[in-house]
Amino acid sequence: MTTYTAFTTLPGREGAEALGRAMENLWPEPTGVGVFEIEDGAGIWEVGGYFEDEAPDDAELALLAAAFSAKPFVVSELPDTDWVAKVRRELVPVEAGRFFVYGSHDADKVPADAEPLLIEAAMAFGTGHHGTTQGCLRGLDRLLNEGVRCKNVLDIGCGTAVLAMAAARVWPETVLASDIDAVAVEVAEANVRANDLEGRVNCLEAAGFGADALQDKAPYDLIFANILKAPLIDLAPDMGKNLQEGGYAILSGILNEQADEVVDEYSKHGVVVHFREEIGEWTTLTLIKADKA
């Protein structure tokens, strides 16, 4: 099966989302459309579509680009690749403190003293190989080394739920994992089953802190949020409200040059730096909610 991609960029979220919706009406119909902010602080968004067997019509794409003041679409043909097999070959185990993230093809490599986290190659987004997820796992490991004991943990934007599962590995209480994407929630639930953590990690679809199930368990003594700078800043007021005094937040998805802006925003809500770490181009922030004087 031949797969084609068509990508463009334009300024502003509203126009990008509108262009994404318009792409869904193309013929041939795309198998998927994505809209993403390019995290360089310039306010530029990328819109792309995937097409199977038949390439999109160049004239239609040109009309769409002109209508939404976007750059001309770039159309590419992807090679016929077994992506799962490719990822399995390249997805080597990752150690982050006491945590060991691996695929089933590397089950024989799990150290006896590690906290194992199984993520299959077909569900490889957010496995610990990215500096942001690895930084969060290392942040959790650091808190454990400091003797921190958390009883009420939430993982917002959980993706594969690797962070929620890590917390469930080291503490006996049930962990909540939420994501705005229904497909991500299904992936998280599959990973929870694969790690024999059913009943220990509860996954649900939710945006931010708005769901009743999340509000019912607040305040939390540990909140993970490995997303992106813009939604992290949007979450700052609610993070301050839903984190108990003395509780921790481990945040990532932050480019190094964006970290100070995130720190400044969270400090306005009483959530201040406990530790920060850079892995490559990404910063992970471990924050603590200061006790009221």
JSON list of N, CA, C and O in Angstrom, two decimals, residues 232-241 251 259-273 287-290 292:
[
{"chain": "A", "resi": 232, "resn": "LEU", "atom": "N", "xyz": [0.57, 23.75, 28.89]},
{"chain": "A", "resi": 232, "resn": "LEU", "atom": "CA", "xyz": [1.06, 23.79, 30.26]},
{"chain": "A", "resi": 232, "resn": "LEU", "atom": "C", "xyz": [0.80, 25.15, 30.90]},
{"chain": "A", "resi": 232, "resn": "LEU", "atom": "O", "xyz": [0.39, 25.23, 32.07]},
{"chain": "A", "resi": 233, "resn": "ILE", "atom": "N", "xyz": [1.03, 26.21, 30.16]},
{"chain": "A", "resi": 233, "resn": "ILE", "atom": "CA", "xyz": [0.77, 27.55, 30.68]},
{"chain": "A", "resi": 233, "resn": "ILE", "atom": "C", "xyz": [-0.72, 27.74, 30.92]},
{"chain": "A", "resi": 233, "resn": "ILE", "atom": "O", "xyz": [-1.14, 28.31, 31.94]},
{"chain": "A", "resi": 234, "resn": "ASP", "atom": "N", "xyz": [-1.54, 27.23, 30.02]},
{"chain": "A", "resi": 234, "resn": "ASP", "atom": "CA", "xyz": [-3.00, 27.32, 30.22]},
{"chain": "A", "resi": 234, "resn": "ASP", "atom": "C", "xyz": [-3.44, 26.58, 31.48]},
{"chain": "A", "resi": 234, "resn": "ASP", "atom": "O", "xyz": [-4.40, 26.97, 32.13]},
{"chain": "A", "resi": 235, "resn": "LEU", "atom": "N", "xyz": [-2.73, 25.50, 31.81]},
{"chain": "A", "resi": 235, "resn": "LEU", "atom": "CA", "xyz": [-3.09, 24.68, 32.98]},
{"chain": "A", "resi": 235, "resn": "LEU", "atom": "C", "xyz": [-2.63, 25.28, 34.31]},
{"chain": "A", "resi": 235, "resn": "LEU", "atom": "O", "xyz": [-3.07, 24.81, 35.37]},
{"chain": "A", "resi": 236, "resn": "ALA", "atom": "N", "xyz": [-1.75, 26.25, 34.26]},
{"chain": "A", "resi": 236, "resn": "ALA", "atom": "CA", "xyz": [-1.11, 26.73, 35.49]},
{"chain": "A", "resi": 236, "resn": "ALA", "atom": "C", "xyz": [-2.11, 27.13, 36.59]},
{"chain": "A", "resi": 236, "resn": "ALA", "atom": "O", "xyz": [-1.94, 26.71, 37.75]},
{"chain": "A", "resi": 237, "resn": "PRO", "atom": "N", "xyz": [-3.16, 27.92, 36.32]},
{"chain": "A", "resi": 237, "resn": "PRO", "atom": "CA", "xyz": [-4.09, 28.27, 37.40]},
{"chain": "A", "resi": 237, "resn": "PRO", "atom": "C", "xyz": [-4.77, 27.06, 38.01]},
{"chain": "A", "resi": 237, "resn": "PRO", "atom": "O", "xyz": [-4.86, 26.95, 39.24]},
{"chain": "A", "resi": 238, "resn": "ASP", "atom": "N", "xyz": [-5.23, 26.13, 37.16]},
{"chain": "A", "resi": 238, "resn": "ASP", "atom": "CA", "xyz": [-5.88, 24.93, 37.67]},
{"chain": "A", "resi": 238, "resn": "ASP", "atom": "C", "xyz": [-4.90, 24.01, 38.38]},
{"chain": "A", "resi": 238, "resn": "ASP", "atom": "O", "xyz": [-5.27, 23.31, 39.33]},
{"chain": "A", "resi": 239, "resn": "MET", "atom": "N", "xyz": [-3.65, 24.01, 37.93]},
{"chain": "A", "resi": 239, "resn": "MET", "atom": "CA", "xyz": [-2.64, 23.20, 38.62]},
{"chain": "A", "resi": 239, "resn": "MET", "atom": "C", "xyz": [-2.47, 23.72, 40.04]},
{"chain": "A", "resi": 239, "resn": "MET", "atom": "O", "xyz": [-2.39, 22.94, 41.00]},
{"chain": "A", "resi": 240, "resn": "GLY", "atom": "N", "xyz": [-2.41, 25.04, 40.19]},
{"chain": "A", "resi": 240, "resn": "GLY", "atom": "CA", "xyz": [-2.28, 25.62, 41.51]},
{"chain": "A", "resi": 240, "resn": "GLY", "atom": "C", "xyz": [-3.45, 25.28, 42.42]},
{"chain": "A", "resi": 240, "resn": "GLY", "atom": "O", "xyz": [-3.27, 25.04, 43.62]},
{"chain": "A", "resi": 241, "resn": "LYS", "atom": "N", "xyz": [-4.65, 25.19, 41.85]},
{"chain": "A", "resi": 241, "resn": "LYS", "atom": "CA", "xyz": [-5.85, 24.89, 42.64]},
{"chain": "A", "resi": 241, "resn": "LYS", "atom": "C", "xyz": [-5.94, 23.41, 43.00]},
{"chain": "A", "resi": 241, "resn": "LYS", "atom": "O", "xyz": [-6.47, 23.06, 44.07]},
{"chain": "A", "resi": 251, "resn": "LEU", "atom": "N", "xyz": [6.58, 18.41, 35.10]},
{"chain": "A", "resi": 251, "resn": "LEU", "atom": "CA", "xyz": [6.13, 18.94, 33.82]},
{"chain": "A", "resi": 251, "resn": "LEU", "atom": "C", "xyz": [7.22, 18.77, 32.77]},
{"chain": "A", "resi": 251, "resn": "LEU", "atom": "O", "xyz": [8.40, 18.98, 33.05]},
{"chain": "A", "resi": 259, "resn": "ALA", "atom": "N", "xyz": [11.61, 27.19, 29.18]},
{"chain": "A", "resi": 259, "resn": "ALA", "atom": "CA", "xyz": [11.43, 26.75, 30.57]},
{"chain": "A", "resi": 259, "resn": "ALA", "atom": "C", "xyz": [11.20, 27.92, 31.52]},
{"chain": "A", "resi": 259, "resn": "ALA", "atom": "O", "xyz": [10.36, 27.85, 32.42]},
{"chain": "A", "resi": 260, "resn": "ASP", "atom": "N", "xyz": [11.95, 29.01, 31.35]},
{"chain": "A", "resi": 260, "resn": "ASP", "atom": "CA", "xyz": [11.80, 30.14, 32.27]},
{"chain": "A", "resi": 260, "resn": "ASP", "atom": "C", "xyz": [10.40, 30.72, 32.22]},
{"chain": "A", "resi": 260, "resn": "ASP", "atom": "O", "xyz": [9.84, 31.14, 33.25]},
{"chain": "A", "resi": 261, "resn": "GLU", "atom": "N", "xyz": [9.80, 30.76, 31.03]},
{"chain": "A", "resi": 261, "resn": "GLU", "atom": "CA", "xyz": [8.44, 31.28, 30.90]},
{"chain": "A", "resi": 261, "resn": "GLU", "atom": "C", "xyz": [7.45, 30.41, 31.66]},
{"chain": "A", "resi": 261, "resn": "GLU", "atom": "O", "xyz": [6.54, 30.91, 32.33]},
{"chain": "A", "resi": 262, "resn": "VAL", "atom": "N", "xyz": [7.61, 29.09, 31.56]},
{"chain": "A", "resi": 262, "resn": "VAL", "atom": "CA", "xyz": [6.74, 28.18, 32.30]},
{"chain": "A", "resi": 262, "resn": "VAL", "atom": "C", "xyz": [6.94, 28.35, 33.80]},
{"chain": "A", "resi": 262, "resn": "VAL", "atom": "O", "xyz": [5.97, 28.40, 34.57]},
{"chain": "A", "resi": 263, "resn": "VAL", "atom": "N", "xyz": [8.19, 28.42, 34.23]},
{"chain": "A", "resi": 263, "resn": "VAL", "atom": "CA", "xyz": [8.50, 28.61, 35.65]},
{"chain": "A", "resi": 263, "resn": "VAL", "atom": "C", "xyz": [7.84, 29.88, 36.18]},
{"chain": "A", "resi": 263, "resn": "VAL", "atom": "O", "xyz": [7.22, 29.89, 37.25]},
{"chain": "A", "resi": 264, "resn": "ASP", "atom": "N", "xyz": [7.97, 30.97, 35.43]},
{"chain": "A", "resi": 264, "resn": "ASP", "atom": "CA", "xyz": [7.40, 32.25, 35.87]},
{"chain": "A", "resi": 264, "resn": "ASP", "atom": "C", "xyz": [5.88, 32.15, 36.01]},
{"chain": "A", "resi": 264, "resn": "ASP", "atom": "O", "xyz": [5.30, 32.69, 36.96]},
{"chain": "A", "resi": 265, "resn": "GLU", "atom": "N", "xyz": [5.23, 31.48, 35.06]},
{"chain": "A", "resi": 265, "resn": "GLU", "atom": "CA", "xyz": [3.77, 31.39, 35.10]},
{"chain": "A", "resi": 265, "resn": "GLU", "atom": "C", "xyz": [3.31, 30.56, 36.29]},
{"chain": "A", "resi": 265, "resn": "GLU", "atom": "O", "xyz": [2.35, 30.93, 36.98]},
{"chain": "A", "resi": 266, "resn": "TYR", "atom": "N", "xyz": [3.96, 29.45, 36.55]},
{"chain": "A", "resi": 266, "resn": "TYR", "atom": "CA", "xyz": [3.55, 28.60, 37.67]},
{"chain": "A", "resi": 266, "resn": "TYR", "atom": "C", "xyz": [3.84, 29.24, 39.02]},
{"chain": "A", "resi": 266, "resn": "TYR", "atom": "O", "xyz": [3.08, 29.05, 39.98]},
{"chain": "A", "resi": 267, "resn": "SER", "atom": "N", "xyz": [4.89, 30.03, 39.08]},
{"chain": "A", "resi": 267, "resn": "SER", "atom": "CA", "xyz": [5.20, 30.70, 40.34]},
{"chain": "A", "resi": 267, "resn": "SER", "atom": "C", "xyz": [4.12, 31.68, 40.75]},
{"chain": "A", "resi": 267, "resn": "SER", "atom": "O", "xyz": [3.91, 31.93, 41.94]},
{"chain": "A", "resi": 268, "resn": "LYS", "atom": "N", "xyz": [3.39, 32.22, 39.78]},
{"chain": "A", "resi": 268, "resn": "LYS", "atom": "CA", "xyz": [2.27, 33.12, 40.09]},
{"chain": "A", "resi": 268, "resn": "LYS", "atom": "C", "xyz": [1.16, 32.41, 40.86]},
{"chain": "A", "resi": 268, "resn": "LYS", "atom": "O", "xyz": [0.34, 33.05, 41.52]},
{"chain": "A", "resi": 269, "resn": "HIS", "atom": "N", "xyz": [1.14, 31.09, 40.76]},
{"chain": "A", "resi": 269, "resn": "HIS", "atom": "CA", "xyz": [0.09, 30.30, 41.41]},
{"chain": "A", "resi": 269, "resn": "HIS", "atom": "C", "xyz": [0.65, 29.45, 42.55]},
{"chain": "A", "resi": 269, "resn": "HIS", "atom": "O", "xyz": [0.04, 28.46, 42.96]},
{"chain": "A", "resi": 270, "resn": "GLY", "atom": "N", "xyz": [1.81, 29.87, 43.06]},
{"chain": "A", "resi": 270, "resn": "GLY", "atom": "CA", "xyz": [2.37, 29.23, 44.24]},
{"chain": "A", "resi": 270, "resn": "GLY", "atom": "C", "xyz": [3.06, 27.91, 43.99]},
{"chain": "A", "resi": 270, "resn": "GLY", "atom": "O", "xyz": [3.31, 27.16, 44.93]},
{"chain": "A", "resi": 271, "resn": "VAL", "atom": "N", "xyz": [3.35, 27.61, 42.72]},
{"chain": "A", "resi": 271, "resn": "VAL", "atom": "CA", "xyz": [4.00, 26.34, 42.36]},
{"chain": "A", "resi": 271, "resn": "VAL", "atom": "C", "xyz": [5.40, 26.69, 41.84]},
{"chain": "A", "resi": 271, "resn": "VAL", "atom": "O", "xyz": [5.53, 27.27, 40.76]},
{"chain": "A", "resi": 272, "resn": "VAL", "atom": "N", "xyz": [6.42, 26.33, 42.59]},
{"chain": "A", "resi": 272, "resn": "VAL", "atom": "CA", "xyz": [7.77, 26.84, 42.33]},
{"chain": "A", "resi": 272, "resn": "VAL", "atom": "C", "xyz": [8.74, 25.69, 42.07]},
{"chain": "A", "resi": 272, "resn": "VAL", "atom": "O", "xyz": [8.45, 24.52, 42.33]},
{"chain": "A", "resi": 273, "resn": "VAL", "atom": "N", "xyz": [9.92, 26.03, 41.56]},
{"chain": "A", "resi": 273, "resn": "VAL", "atom": "CA", "xyz": [10.89, 25.02, 41.14]},
{"chain": "A", "resi": 273, "resn": "VAL", "atom": "C", "xyz": [11.46, 24.27, 42.34]},
{"chain": "A", "resi": 273, "resn": "VAL", "atom": "O", "xyz": [11.91, 24.86, 43.31]},
{"chain": "A", "resi": 287, "resn": "LEU", "atom": "N", "xyz": [8.25, 20.68, 40.16]},
{"chain": "A", "resi": 287, "resn": "LEU", "atom": "CA", "xyz": [7.79, 21.85, 40.92]},
{"chain": "A", "resi": 287, "resn": "LEU", "atom": "C", "xyz": [7.14, 21.39, 42.22]},
{"chain": "A", "resi": 287, "resn": "LEU", "atom": "O", "xyz": [6.70, 20.26, 42.34]},
{"chain": "A", "resi": 288, "resn": "ILE", "atom": "N", "xyz": [7.07, 22.29, 43.18]},
{"chain": "A", "resi": 288, "resn": "ILE", "atom": "CA", "xyz": [6.42, 22.01, 44.45]},
{"chain": "A", "resi": 288, "resn": "ILE", "atom": "C", "xyz": [5.51, 23.17, 44.79]},
{"chain": "A", "resi": 288, "resn": "ILE", "atom": "O", "xyz": [5.83, 24.33, 44.54]},
{"chain": "A", "resi": 289, "resn": "LYS", "atom": "N", "xyz": [4.32, 22.85, 45.33]},
{"chain": "A", "resi": 289, "resn": "LYS", "atom": "CA", "xyz": [3.41, 23.90, 45.76]},
{"chain": "A", "resi": 289, "resn": "LYS", "atom": "C", "xyz": [3.81, 24.36, 47.15]},
{"chain": "A", "resi": 289, "resn": "LYS", "atom": "O", "xyz": [3.78, 23.58, 48.12]},
{"chain": "A", "resi": 290, "resn": "ALA", "atom": "N", "xyz": [4.21, 25.61, 47.23]},
{"chain": "A", "resi": 290, "resn": "ALA", "atom": "CA", "xyz": [4.72, 26.15, 48.49]},
{"chain": "A", "resi": 290, "resn": "ALA", "atom": "C", "xyz": [3.61, 26.21, 49.55]},
{"chain": "A", "resi": 290, "resn": "ALA", "atom": "O", "xyz": [2.44, 26.49, 49.24]},
{"chain": "A", "resi": 292, "resn": "LYS", "atom": "N", "xyz": [1.48, 27.80, 52.47]},
{"chain": "A", "resi": 292, "resn": "LYS", "atom": "CA", "xyz": [1.10, 29.18, 52.76]},
{"chain": "A", "resi": 292, "resn": "LYS", "atom": "C", "xyz": [1.76, 29.63, 54.06]},
{"chain": "A", "resi": 292, "resn": "LYS", "atom": "O", "xyz": [1.82, 28.88, 55.03]}
]
